[in-house]
PDB file of C-alpha atoms in Angstrom:
ATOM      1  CA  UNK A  82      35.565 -57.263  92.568  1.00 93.00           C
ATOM      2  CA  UNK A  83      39.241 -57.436  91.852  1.00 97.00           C
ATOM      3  CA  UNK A  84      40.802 -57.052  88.644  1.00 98.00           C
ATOM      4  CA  UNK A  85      44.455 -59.393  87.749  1.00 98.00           C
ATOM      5  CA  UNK A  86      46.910 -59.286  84.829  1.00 98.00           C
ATOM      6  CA  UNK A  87      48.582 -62.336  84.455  1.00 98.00           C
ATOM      7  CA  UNK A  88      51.511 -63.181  82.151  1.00 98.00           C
ATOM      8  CA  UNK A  89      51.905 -66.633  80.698  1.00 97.00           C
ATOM      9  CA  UNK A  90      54.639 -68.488  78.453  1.00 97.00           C
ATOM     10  CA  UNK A  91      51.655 -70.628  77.228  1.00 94.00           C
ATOM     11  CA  UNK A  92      48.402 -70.115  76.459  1.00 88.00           C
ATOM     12  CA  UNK A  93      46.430 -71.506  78.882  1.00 88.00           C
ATOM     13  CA  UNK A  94      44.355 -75.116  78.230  1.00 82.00           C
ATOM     14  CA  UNK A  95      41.122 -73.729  79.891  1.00 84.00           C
ATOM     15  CA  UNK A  96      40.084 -70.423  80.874  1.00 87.00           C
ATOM     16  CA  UNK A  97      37.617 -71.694  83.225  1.00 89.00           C
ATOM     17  CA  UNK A  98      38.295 -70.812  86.518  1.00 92.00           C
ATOM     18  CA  UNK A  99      37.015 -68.837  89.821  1.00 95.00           C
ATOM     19  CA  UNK A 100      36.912 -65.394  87.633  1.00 95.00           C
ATOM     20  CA  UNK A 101      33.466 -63.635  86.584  1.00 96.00           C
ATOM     21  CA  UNK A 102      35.687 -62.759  83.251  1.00 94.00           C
ATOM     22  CA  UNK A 103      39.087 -63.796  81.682  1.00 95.00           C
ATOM     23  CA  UNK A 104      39.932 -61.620  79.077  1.00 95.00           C
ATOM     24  CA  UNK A 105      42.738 -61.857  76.704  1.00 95.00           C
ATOM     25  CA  UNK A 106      44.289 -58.701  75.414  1.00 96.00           C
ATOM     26  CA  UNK A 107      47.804 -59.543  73.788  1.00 96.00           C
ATOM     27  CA  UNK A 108      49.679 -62.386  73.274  1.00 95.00           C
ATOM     28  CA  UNK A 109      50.370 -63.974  76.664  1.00 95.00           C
ATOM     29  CA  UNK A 110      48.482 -61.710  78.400  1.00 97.00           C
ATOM     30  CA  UNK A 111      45.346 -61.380  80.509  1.00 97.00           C
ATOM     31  CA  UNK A 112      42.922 -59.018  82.217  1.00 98.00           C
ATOM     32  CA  UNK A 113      40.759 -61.206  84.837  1.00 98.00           C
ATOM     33  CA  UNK A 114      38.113 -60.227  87.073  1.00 98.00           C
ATOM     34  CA  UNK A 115      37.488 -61.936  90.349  1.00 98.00           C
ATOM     35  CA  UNK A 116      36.073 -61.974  93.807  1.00 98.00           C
ATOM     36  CA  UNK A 117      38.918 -64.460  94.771  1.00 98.00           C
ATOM     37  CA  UNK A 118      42.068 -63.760  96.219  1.00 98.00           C
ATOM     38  CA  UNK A 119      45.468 -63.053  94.227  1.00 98.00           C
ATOM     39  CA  UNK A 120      46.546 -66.308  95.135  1.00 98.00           C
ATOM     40  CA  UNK A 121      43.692 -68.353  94.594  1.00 98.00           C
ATOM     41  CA  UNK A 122      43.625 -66.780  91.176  1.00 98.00           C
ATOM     42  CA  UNK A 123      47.216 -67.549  91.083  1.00 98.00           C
ATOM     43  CA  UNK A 124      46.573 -71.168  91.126  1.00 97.00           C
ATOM     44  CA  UNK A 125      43.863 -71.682  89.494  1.00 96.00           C
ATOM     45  CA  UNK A 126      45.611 -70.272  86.190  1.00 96.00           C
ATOM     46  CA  UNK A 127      48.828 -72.099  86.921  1.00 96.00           C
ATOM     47  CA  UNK A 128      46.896 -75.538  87.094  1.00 94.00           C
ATOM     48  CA  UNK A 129      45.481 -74.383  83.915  1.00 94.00           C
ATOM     49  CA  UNK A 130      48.807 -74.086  82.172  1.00 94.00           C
ATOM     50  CA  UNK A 131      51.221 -76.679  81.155  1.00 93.00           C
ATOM     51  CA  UNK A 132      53.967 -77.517  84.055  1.00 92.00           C
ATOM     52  CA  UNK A 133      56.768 -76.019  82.383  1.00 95.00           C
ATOM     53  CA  UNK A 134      54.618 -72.672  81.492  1.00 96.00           C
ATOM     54  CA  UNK A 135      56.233 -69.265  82.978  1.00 98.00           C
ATOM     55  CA  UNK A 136      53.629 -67.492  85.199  1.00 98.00           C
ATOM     56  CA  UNK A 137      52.786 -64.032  86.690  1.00 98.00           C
ATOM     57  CA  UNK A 138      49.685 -62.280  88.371  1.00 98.00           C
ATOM     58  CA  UNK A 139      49.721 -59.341  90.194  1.00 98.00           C
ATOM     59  CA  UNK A 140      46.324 -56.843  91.022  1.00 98.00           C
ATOM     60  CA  UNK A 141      45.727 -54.123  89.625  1.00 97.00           C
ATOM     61  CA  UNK A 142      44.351 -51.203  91.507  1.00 94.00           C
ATOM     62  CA  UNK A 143      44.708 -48.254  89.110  1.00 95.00           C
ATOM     63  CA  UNK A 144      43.943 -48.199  85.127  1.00 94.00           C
ATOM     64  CA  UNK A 145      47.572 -48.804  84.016  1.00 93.00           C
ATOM     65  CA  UNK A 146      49.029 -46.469  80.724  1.00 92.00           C
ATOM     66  CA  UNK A 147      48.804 -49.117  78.128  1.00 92.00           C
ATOM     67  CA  UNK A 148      49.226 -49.848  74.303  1.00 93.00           C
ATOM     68  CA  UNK A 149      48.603 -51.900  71.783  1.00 95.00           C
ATOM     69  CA  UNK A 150      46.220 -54.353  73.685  1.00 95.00           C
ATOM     70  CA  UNK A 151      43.128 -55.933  72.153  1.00 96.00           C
ATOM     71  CA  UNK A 152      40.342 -53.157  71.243  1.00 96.00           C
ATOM     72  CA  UNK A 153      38.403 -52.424  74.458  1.00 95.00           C
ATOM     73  CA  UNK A 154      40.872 -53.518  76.999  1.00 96.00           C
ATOM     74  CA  UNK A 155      41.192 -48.926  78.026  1.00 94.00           C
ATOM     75  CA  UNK A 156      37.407 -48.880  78.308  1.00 95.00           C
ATOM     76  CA  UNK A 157      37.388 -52.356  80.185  1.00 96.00           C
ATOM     77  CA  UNK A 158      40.404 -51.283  82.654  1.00 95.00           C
ATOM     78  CA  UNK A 159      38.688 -47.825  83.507  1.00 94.00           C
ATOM     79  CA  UNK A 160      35.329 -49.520  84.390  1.00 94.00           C
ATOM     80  CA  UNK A 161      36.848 -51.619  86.675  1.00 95.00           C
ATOM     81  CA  UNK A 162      39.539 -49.534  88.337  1.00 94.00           C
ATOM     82  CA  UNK A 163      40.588 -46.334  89.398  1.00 91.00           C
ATOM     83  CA  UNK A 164      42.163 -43.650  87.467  1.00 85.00           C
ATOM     84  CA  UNK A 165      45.667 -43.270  88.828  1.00 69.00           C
ATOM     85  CA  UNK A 166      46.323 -39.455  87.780  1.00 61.00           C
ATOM     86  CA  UNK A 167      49.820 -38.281  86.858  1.00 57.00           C
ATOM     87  CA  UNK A 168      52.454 -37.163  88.921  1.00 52.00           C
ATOM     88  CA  UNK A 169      54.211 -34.197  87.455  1.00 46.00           C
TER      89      UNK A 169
END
């Protein structure tokens, strides 16, 4: 399974889409979990959004360092991805 944040200038119409989860965890963002590819992901949400809507997806392979996101998102992140460790 492959987890996606995705940035949006609009929230999207419908959430539906070829993800097991969308999940949003601040304002214009989201966490999504999918078998699909980044790119069918990538279109799915940008025929979900209004034409002139701002979009970006990229994978995410590690838990990122994060703040202020909706409770749960840590716990979410680390179930789904790897711990990245710090560099010193």
């Amino acid at each position: 399974m492959n987890v996606y944040l995705a940035w949006t200038s609009e929230a999207p119409e419908d959430l539906a889409g070829p993800w097991h989860e969308a999940r949003p965890i601040a304002p214009g963002l989201l966490l999504l979990e999918s078998a699909e590819t980044l790119s069918v992901v990538y279109h799915a949400l940008k025929w979900a959004l209004p034409q002139e809507a701002s979009l970006i997806v990229s994978p995410v392979h590690q838990t990122p360092k994060s703040r202020g996101m909706a409770p749960g998102t840590t716990s979410w992140l680390r179930s789904r991805t790897t711990s990245g460790g710090d560099r010193a």
